[in-house]
mmCIF file of N, CA and C in Angstrom:
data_model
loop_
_atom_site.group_PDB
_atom_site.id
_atom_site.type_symbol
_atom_site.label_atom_id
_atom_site.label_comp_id
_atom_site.label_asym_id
_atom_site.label_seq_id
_atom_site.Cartn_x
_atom_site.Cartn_y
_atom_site.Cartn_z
ATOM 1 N N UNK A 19 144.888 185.723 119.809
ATOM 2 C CA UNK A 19 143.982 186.675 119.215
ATOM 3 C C UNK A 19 144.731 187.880 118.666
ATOM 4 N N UNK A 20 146.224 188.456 118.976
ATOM 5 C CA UNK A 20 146.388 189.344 118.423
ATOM 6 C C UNK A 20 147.279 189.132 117.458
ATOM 7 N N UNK A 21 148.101 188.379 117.028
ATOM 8 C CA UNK A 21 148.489 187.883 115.747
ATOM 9 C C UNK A 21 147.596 187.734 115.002
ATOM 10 N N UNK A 22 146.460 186.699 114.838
ATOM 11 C CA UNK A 22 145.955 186.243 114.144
ATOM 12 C C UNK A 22 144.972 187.908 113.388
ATOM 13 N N UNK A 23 144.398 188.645 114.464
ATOM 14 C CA UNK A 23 143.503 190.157 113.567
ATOM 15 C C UNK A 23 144.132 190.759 113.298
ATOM 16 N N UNK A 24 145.361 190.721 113.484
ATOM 17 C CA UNK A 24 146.480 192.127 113.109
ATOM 18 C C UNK A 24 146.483 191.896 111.696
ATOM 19 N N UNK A 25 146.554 191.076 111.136
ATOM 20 C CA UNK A 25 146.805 191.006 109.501
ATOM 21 C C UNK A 25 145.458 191.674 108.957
ATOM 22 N N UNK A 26 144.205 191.862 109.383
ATOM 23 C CA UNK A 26 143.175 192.559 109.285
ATOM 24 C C UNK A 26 143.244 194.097 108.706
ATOM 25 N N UNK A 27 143.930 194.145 110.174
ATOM 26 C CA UNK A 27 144.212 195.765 109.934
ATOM 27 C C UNK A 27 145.202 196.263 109.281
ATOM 28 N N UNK A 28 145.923 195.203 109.214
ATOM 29 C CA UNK A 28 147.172 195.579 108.040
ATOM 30 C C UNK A 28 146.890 196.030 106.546
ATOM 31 N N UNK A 29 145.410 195.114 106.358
ATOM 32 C CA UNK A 29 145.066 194.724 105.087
ATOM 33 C C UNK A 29 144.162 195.770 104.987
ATOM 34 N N UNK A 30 143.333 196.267 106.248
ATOM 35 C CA UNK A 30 142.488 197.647 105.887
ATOM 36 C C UNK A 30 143.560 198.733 105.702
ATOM 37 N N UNK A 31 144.053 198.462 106.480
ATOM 38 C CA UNK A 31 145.251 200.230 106.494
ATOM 39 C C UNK A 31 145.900 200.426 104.934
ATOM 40 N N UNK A 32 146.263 199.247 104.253
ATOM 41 C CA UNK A 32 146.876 199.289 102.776
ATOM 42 C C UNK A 32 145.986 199.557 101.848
ATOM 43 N N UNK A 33 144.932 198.551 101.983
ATOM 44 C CA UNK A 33 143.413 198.554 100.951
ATOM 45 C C UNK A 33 142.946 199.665 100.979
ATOM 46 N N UNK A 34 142.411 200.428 101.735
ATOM 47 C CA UNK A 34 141.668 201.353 101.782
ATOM 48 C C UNK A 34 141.909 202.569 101.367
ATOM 49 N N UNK A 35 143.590 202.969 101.476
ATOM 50 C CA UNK A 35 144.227 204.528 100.689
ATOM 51 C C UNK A 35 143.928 204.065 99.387
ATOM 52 N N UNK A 36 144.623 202.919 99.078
ATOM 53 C CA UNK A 36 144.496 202.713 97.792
ATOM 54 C C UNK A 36 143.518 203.009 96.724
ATOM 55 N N UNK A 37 142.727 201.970 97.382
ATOM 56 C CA UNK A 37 141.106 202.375 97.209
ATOM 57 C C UNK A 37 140.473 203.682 96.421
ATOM 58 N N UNK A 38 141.134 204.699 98.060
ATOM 59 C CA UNK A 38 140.654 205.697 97.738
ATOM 60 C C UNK A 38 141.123 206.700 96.804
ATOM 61 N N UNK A 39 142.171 206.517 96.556
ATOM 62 C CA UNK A 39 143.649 207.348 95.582
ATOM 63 C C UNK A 39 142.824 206.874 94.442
ATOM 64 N N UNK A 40 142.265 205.820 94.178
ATOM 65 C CA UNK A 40 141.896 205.106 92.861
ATOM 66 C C UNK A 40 140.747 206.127 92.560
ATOM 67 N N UNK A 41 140.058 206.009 93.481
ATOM 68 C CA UNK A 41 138.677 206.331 92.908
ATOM 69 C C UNK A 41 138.169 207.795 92.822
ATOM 70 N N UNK A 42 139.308 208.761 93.194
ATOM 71 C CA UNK A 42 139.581 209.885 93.704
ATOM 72 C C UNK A 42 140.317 210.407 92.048
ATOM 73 N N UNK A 43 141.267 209.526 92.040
ATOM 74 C CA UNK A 43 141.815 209.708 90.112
ATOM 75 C C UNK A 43 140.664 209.205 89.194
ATOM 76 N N UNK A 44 140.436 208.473 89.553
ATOM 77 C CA UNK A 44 139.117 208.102 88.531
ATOM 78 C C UNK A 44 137.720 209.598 88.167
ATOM 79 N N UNK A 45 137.608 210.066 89.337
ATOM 80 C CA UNK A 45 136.633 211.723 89.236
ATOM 81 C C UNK A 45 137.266 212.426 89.088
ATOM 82 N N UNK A 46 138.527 212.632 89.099
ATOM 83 C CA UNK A 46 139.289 213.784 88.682
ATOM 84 C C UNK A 46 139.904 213.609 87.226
ATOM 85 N N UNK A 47 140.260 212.730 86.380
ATOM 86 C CA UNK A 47 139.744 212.449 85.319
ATOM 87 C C UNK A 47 138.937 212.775 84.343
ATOM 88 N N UNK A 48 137.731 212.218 84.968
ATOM 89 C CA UNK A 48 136.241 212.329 84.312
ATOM 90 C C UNK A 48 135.920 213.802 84.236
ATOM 91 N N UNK A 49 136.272 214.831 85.236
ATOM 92 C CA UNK A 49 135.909 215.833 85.492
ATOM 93 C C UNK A 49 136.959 216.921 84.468
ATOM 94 N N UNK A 50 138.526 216.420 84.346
ATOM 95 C CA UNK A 50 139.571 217.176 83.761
ATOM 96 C C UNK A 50 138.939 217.040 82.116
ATOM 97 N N UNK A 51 138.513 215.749 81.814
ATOM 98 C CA UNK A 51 138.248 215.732 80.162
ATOM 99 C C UNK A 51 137.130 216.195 79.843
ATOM 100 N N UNK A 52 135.467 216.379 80.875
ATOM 101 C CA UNK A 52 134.585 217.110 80.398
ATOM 102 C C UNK A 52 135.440 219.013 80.381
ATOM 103 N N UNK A 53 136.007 219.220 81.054
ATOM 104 C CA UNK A 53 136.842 220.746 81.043
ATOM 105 C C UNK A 53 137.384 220.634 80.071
ATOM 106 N N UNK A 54 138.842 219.966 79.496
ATOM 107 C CA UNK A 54 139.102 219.836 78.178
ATOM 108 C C UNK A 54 138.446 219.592 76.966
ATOM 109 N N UNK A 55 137.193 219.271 77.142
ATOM 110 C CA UNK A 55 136.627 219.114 76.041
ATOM 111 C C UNK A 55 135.440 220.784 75.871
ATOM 112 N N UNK A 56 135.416 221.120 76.841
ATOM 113 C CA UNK A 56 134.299 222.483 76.815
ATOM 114 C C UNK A 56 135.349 223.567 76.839
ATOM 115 N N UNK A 57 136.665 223.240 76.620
ATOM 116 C CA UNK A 57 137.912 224.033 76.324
ATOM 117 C C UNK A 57 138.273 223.792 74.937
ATOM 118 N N UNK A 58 138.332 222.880 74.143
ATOM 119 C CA UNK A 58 138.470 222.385 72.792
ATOM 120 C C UNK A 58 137.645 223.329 72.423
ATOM 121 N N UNK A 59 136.442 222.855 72.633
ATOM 122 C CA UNK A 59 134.822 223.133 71.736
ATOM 123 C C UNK A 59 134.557 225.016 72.048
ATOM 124 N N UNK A 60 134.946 225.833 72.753
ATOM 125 C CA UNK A 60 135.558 227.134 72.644
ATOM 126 C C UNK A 60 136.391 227.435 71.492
ATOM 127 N N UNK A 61 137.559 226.980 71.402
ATOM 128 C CA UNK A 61 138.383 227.363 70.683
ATOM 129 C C UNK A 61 138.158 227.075 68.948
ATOM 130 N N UNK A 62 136.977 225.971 68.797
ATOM 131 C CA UNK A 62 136.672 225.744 67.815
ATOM 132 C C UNK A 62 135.646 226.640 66.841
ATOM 133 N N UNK A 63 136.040 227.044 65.537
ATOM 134 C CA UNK A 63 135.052 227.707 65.195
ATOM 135 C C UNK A 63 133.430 227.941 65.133
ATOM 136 N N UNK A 64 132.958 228.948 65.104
ATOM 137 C CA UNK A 64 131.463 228.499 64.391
ATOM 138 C C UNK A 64 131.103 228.494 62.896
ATOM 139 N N UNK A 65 130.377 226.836 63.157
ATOM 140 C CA UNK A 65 130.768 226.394 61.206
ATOM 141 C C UNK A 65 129.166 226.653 60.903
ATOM 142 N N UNK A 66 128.834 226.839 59.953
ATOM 143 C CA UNK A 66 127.240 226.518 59.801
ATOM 144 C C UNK A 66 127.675 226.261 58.133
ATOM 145 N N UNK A 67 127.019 224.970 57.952
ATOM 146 C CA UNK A 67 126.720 224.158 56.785
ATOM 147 C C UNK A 67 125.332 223.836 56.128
ATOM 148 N N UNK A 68 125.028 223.353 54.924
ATOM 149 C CA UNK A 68 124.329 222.674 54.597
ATOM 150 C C UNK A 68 124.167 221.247 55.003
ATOM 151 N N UNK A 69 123.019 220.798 55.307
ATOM 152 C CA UNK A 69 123.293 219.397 55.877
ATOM 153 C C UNK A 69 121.141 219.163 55.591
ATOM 154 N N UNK A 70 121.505 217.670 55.976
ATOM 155 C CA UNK A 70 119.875 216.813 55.523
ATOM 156 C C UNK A 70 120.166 215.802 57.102
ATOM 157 N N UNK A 71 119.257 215.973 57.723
ATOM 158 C CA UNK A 71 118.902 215.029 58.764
ATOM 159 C C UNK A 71 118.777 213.515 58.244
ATOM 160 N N UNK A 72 119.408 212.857 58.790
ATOM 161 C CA UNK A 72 119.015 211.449 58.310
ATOM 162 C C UNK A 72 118.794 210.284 59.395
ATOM 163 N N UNK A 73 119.055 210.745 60.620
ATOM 164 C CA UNK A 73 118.022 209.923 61.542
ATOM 165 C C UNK A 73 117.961 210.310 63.073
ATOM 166 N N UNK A 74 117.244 209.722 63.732
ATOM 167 C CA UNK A 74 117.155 210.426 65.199
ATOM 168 C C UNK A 74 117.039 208.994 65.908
ATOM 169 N N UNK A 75 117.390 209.475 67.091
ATOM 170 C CA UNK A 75 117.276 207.942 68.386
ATOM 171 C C UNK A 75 117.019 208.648 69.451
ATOM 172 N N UNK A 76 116.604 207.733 70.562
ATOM 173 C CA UNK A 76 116.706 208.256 71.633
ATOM 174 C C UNK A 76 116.891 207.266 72.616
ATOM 175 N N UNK A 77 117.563 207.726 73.347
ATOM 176 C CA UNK A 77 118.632 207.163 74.952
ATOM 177 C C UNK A 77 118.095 207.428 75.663
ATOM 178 N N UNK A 78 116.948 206.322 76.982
ATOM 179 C CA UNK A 78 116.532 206.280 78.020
ATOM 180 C C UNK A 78 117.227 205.577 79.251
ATOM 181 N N UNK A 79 117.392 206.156 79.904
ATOM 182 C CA UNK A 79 118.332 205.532 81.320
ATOM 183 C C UNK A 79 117.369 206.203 82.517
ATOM 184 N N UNK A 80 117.724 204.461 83.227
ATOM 185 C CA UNK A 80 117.084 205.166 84.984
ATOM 186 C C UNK A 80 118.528 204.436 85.444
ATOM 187 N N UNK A 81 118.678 205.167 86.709
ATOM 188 C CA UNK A 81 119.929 205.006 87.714
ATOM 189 C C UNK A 81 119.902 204.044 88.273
ATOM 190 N N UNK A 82 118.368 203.572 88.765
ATOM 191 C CA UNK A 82 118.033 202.463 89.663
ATOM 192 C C UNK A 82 117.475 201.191 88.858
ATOM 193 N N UNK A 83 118.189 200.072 89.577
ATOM 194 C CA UNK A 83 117.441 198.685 88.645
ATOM 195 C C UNK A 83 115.927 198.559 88.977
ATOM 196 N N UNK A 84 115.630 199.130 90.098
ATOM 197 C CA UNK A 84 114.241 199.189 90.217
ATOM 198 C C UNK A 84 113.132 199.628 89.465
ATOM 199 N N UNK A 85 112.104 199.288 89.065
ATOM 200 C CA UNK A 85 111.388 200.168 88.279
ATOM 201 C C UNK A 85 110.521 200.432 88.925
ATOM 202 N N UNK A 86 109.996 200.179 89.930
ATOM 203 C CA UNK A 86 109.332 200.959 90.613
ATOM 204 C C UNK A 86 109.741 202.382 91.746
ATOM 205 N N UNK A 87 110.859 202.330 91.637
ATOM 206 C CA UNK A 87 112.004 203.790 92.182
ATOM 207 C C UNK A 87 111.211 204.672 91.578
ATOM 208 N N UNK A 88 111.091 205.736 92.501
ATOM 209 C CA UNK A 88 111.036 207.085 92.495
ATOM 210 C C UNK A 88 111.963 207.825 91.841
ATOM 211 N N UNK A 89 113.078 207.371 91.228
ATOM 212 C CA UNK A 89 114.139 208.113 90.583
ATOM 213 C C UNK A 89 113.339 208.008 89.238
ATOM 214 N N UNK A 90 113.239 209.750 88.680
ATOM 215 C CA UNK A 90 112.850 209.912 87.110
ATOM 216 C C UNK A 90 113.804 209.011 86.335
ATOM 217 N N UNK A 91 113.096 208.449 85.036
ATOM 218 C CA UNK A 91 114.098 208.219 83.876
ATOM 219 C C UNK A 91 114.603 209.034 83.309
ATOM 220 N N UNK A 92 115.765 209.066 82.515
ATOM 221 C CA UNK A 92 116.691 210.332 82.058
ATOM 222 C C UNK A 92 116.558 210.153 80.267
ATOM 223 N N UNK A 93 116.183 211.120 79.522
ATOM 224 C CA UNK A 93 116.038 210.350 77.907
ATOM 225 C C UNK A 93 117.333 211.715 77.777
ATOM 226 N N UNK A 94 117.665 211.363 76.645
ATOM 227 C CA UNK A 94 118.430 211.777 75.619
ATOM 228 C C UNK A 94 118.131 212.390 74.343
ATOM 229 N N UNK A 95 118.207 212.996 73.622
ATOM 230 C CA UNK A 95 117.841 212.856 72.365
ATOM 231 C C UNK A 95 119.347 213.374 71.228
ATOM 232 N N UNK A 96 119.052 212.170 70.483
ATOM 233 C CA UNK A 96 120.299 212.482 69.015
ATOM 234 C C UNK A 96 119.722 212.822 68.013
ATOM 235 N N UNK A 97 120.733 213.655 67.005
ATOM 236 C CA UNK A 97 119.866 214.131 65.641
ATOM 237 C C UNK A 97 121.426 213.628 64.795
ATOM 238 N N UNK A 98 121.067 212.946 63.683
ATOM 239 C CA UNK A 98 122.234 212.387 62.900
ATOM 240 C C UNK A 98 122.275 213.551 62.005
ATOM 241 N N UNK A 99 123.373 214.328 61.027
ATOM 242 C CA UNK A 99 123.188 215.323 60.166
ATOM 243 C C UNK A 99 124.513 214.277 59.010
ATOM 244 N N UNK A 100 123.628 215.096 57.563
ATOM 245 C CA UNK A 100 124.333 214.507 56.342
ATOM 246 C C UNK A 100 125.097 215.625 56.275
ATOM 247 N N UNK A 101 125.948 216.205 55.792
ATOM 248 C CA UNK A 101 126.806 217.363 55.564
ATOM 249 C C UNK A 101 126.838 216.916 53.839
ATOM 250 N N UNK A 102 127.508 218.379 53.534
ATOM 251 C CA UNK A 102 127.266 217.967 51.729
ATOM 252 C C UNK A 102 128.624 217.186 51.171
ATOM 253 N N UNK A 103 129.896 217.071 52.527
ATOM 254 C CA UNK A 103 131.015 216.441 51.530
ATOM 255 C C UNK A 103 130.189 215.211 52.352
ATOM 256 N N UNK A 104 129.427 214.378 52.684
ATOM 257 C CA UNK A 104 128.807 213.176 53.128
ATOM 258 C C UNK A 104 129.142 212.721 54.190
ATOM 259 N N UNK A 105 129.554 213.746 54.869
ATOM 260 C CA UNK A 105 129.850 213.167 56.393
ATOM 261 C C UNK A 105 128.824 213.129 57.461
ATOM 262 N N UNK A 106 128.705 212.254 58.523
ATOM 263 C CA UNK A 106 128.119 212.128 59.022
ATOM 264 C C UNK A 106 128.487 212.694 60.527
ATOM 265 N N UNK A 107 127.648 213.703 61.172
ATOM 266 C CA UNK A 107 127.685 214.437 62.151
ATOM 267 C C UNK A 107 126.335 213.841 63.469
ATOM 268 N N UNK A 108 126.848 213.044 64.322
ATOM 269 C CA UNK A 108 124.988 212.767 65.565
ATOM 270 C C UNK A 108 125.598 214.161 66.899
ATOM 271 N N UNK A 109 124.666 214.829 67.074
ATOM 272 C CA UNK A 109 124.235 215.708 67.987
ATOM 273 C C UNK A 109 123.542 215.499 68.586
ATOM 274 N N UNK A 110 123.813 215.647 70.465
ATOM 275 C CA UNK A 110 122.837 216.049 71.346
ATOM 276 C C UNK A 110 122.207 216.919 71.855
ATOM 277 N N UNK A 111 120.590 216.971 71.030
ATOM 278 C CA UNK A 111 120.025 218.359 71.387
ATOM 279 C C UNK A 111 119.075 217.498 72.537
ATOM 280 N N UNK A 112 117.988 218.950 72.679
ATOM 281 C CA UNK A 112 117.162 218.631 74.260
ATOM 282 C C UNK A 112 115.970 218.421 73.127
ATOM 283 N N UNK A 113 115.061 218.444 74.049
ATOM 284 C CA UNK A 113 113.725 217.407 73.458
ATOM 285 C C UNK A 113 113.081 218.364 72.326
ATOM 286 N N UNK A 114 112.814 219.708 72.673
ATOM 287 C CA UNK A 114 112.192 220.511 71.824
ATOM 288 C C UNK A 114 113.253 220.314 70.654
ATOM 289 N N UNK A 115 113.592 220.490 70.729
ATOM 290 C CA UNK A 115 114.566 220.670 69.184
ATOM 291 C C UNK A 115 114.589 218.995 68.562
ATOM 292 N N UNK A 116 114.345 218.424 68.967
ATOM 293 C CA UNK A 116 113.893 216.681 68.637
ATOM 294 C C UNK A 116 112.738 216.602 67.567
ATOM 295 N N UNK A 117 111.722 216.777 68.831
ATOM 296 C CA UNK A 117 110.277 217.000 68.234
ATOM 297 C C UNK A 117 110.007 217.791 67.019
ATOM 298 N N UNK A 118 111.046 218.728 66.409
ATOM 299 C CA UNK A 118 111.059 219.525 65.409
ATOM 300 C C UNK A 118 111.795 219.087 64.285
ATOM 301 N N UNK A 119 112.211 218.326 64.513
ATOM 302 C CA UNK A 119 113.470 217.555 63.404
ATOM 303 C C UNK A 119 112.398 216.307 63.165
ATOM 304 N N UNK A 120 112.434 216.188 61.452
ATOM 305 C CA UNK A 120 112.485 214.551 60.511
ATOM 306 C C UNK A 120 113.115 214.614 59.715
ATOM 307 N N UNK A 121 113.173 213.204 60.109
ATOM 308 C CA UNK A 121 114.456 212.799 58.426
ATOM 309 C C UNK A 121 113.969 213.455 57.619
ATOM 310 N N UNK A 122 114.879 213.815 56.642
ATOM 311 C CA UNK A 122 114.595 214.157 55.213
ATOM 312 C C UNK A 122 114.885 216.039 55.427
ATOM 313 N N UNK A 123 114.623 216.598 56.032
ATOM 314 C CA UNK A 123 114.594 217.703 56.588
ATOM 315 C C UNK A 123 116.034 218.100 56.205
ATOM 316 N N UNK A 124 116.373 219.513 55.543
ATOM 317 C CA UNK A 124 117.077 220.028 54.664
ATOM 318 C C UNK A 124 117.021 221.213 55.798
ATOM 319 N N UNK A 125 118.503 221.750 55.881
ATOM 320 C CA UNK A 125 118.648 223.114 55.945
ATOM 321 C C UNK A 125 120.122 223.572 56.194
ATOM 322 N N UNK A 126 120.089 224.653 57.887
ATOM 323 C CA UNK A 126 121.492 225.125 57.647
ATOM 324 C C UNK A 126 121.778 224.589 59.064
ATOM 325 N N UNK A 127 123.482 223.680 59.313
ATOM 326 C CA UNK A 127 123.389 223.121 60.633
ATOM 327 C C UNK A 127 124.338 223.919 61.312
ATOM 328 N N UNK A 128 124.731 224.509 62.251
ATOM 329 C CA UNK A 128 125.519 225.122 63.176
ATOM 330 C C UNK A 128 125.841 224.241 64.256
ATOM 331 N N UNK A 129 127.373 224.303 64.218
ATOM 332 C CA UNK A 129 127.840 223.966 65.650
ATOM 333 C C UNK A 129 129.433 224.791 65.461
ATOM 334 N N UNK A 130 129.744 224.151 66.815
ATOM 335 C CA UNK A 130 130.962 224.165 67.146
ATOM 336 C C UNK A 130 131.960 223.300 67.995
ATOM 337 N N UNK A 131 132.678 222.653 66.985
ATOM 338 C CA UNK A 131 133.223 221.006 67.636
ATOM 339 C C UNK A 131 132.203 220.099 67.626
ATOM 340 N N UNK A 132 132.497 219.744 69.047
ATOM 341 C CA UNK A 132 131.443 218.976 69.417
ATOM 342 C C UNK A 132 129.782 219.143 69.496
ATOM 343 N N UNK A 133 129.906 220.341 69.764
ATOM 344 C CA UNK A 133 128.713 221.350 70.540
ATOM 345 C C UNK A 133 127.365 221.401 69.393
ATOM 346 N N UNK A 134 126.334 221.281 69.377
ATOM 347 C CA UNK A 134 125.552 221.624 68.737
ATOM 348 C C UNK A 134 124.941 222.906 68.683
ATOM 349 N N UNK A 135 124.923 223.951 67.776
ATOM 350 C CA UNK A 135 124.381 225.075 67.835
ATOM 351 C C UNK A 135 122.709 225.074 67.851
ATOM 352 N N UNK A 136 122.636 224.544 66.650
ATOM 353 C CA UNK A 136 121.390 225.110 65.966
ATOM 354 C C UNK A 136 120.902 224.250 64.594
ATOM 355 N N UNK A 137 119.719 224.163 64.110
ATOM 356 C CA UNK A 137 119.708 223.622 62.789
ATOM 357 C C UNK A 137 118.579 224.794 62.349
ATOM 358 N N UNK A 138 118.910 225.346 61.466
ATOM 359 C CA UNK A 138 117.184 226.008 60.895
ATOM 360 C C UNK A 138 116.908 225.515 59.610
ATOM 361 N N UNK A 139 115.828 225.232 59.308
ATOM 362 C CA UNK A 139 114.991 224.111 58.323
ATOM 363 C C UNK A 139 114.761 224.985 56.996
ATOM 364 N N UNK A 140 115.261 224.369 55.967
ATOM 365 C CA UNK A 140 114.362 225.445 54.513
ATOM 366 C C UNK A 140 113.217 224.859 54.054
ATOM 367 N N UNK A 141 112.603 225.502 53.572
ATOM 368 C CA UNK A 141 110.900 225.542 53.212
ATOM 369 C C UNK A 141 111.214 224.915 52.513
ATOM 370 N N UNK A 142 110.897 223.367 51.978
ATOM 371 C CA UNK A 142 111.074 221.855 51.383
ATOM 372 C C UNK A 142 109.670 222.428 50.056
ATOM 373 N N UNK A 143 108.467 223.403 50.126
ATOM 374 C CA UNK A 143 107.991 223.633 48.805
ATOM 375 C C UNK A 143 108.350 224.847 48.173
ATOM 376 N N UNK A 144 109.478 225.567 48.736
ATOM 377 C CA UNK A 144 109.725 226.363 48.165
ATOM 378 C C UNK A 144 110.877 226.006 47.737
ATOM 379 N N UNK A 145 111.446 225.193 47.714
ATOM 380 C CA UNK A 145 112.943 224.678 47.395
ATOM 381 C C UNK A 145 112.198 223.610 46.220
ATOM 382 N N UNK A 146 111.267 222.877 46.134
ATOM 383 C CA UNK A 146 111.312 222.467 45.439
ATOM 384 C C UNK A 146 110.180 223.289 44.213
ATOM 385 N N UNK A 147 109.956 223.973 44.239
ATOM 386 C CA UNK A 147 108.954 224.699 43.212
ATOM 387 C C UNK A 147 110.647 225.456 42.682
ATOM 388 N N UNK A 148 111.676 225.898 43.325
ATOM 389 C CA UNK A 148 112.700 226.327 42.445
ATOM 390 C C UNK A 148 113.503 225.675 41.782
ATOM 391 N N UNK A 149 113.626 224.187 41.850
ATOM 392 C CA UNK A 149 114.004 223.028 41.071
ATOM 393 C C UNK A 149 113.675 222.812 40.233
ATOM 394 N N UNK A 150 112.019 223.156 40.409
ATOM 395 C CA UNK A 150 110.979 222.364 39.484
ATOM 396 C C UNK A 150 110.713 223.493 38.026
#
């Protein structure tokens, strides 16, 4: 009996730092690049452009495979922006600022980096009565 479990504990005593070194770099990681990235997105200017919304989605996640869990679902919301050299910019705003955005929707977009500032909308009949 004690030959034969000793390889047991051999195999917990090795497995298990490991393990934990792993998964320990793995959150410290995850945690160093959301900091580097809210360190980037500081240093980056504030741009505000012309831009046209051109589409929205939204990202629903629950944590649990259950659907009957008590854990809320988590939504998301994206706003795609046209910029005028035609680039394409998707931002994550929160819901109010969702509900206020449609395609087609013209105005001035603010961010910084990554970060989404702001979008404020131009009056679509007063822009076009000055075309017209």
């Amino acid at each position: 009996m004690g030959i034969e479990s000793s390889w047991m504990f051999d195999l917990f005593g090795t497995v298990f730092p490991v393990a934990f070194v792993l998964i320990l770099a793995i959150v410290l990681l995850s945690m160093g690049k959301e900091v580097w990235r809210w360190g980037r997105n500081n240093a980056e200017p504030l741009l505000t452009v012309h831009s046209r919304i051109t589409s929205r989605r939204v990202k629903m996640s629950q944590s649990s495979s259950d659907a009957a869990s008590t854990t809320p679902a988590r939504t998301q919301y994206y706003v795609t922006f046209e910029v005028e050299s035609g680039d394409r910019l998707e931002f994550k705003v929160n819901g109010e600022e969702y509900g206020m955005c449609a395609e087609g929707d013209e105005g001035r977009l603010s961010f910084k980096g990554t970060r989404y500032i702001g979008f404020e909308r131009t009056n679509r009949l007063y822009t076009e009565r000055l075309r017209g």
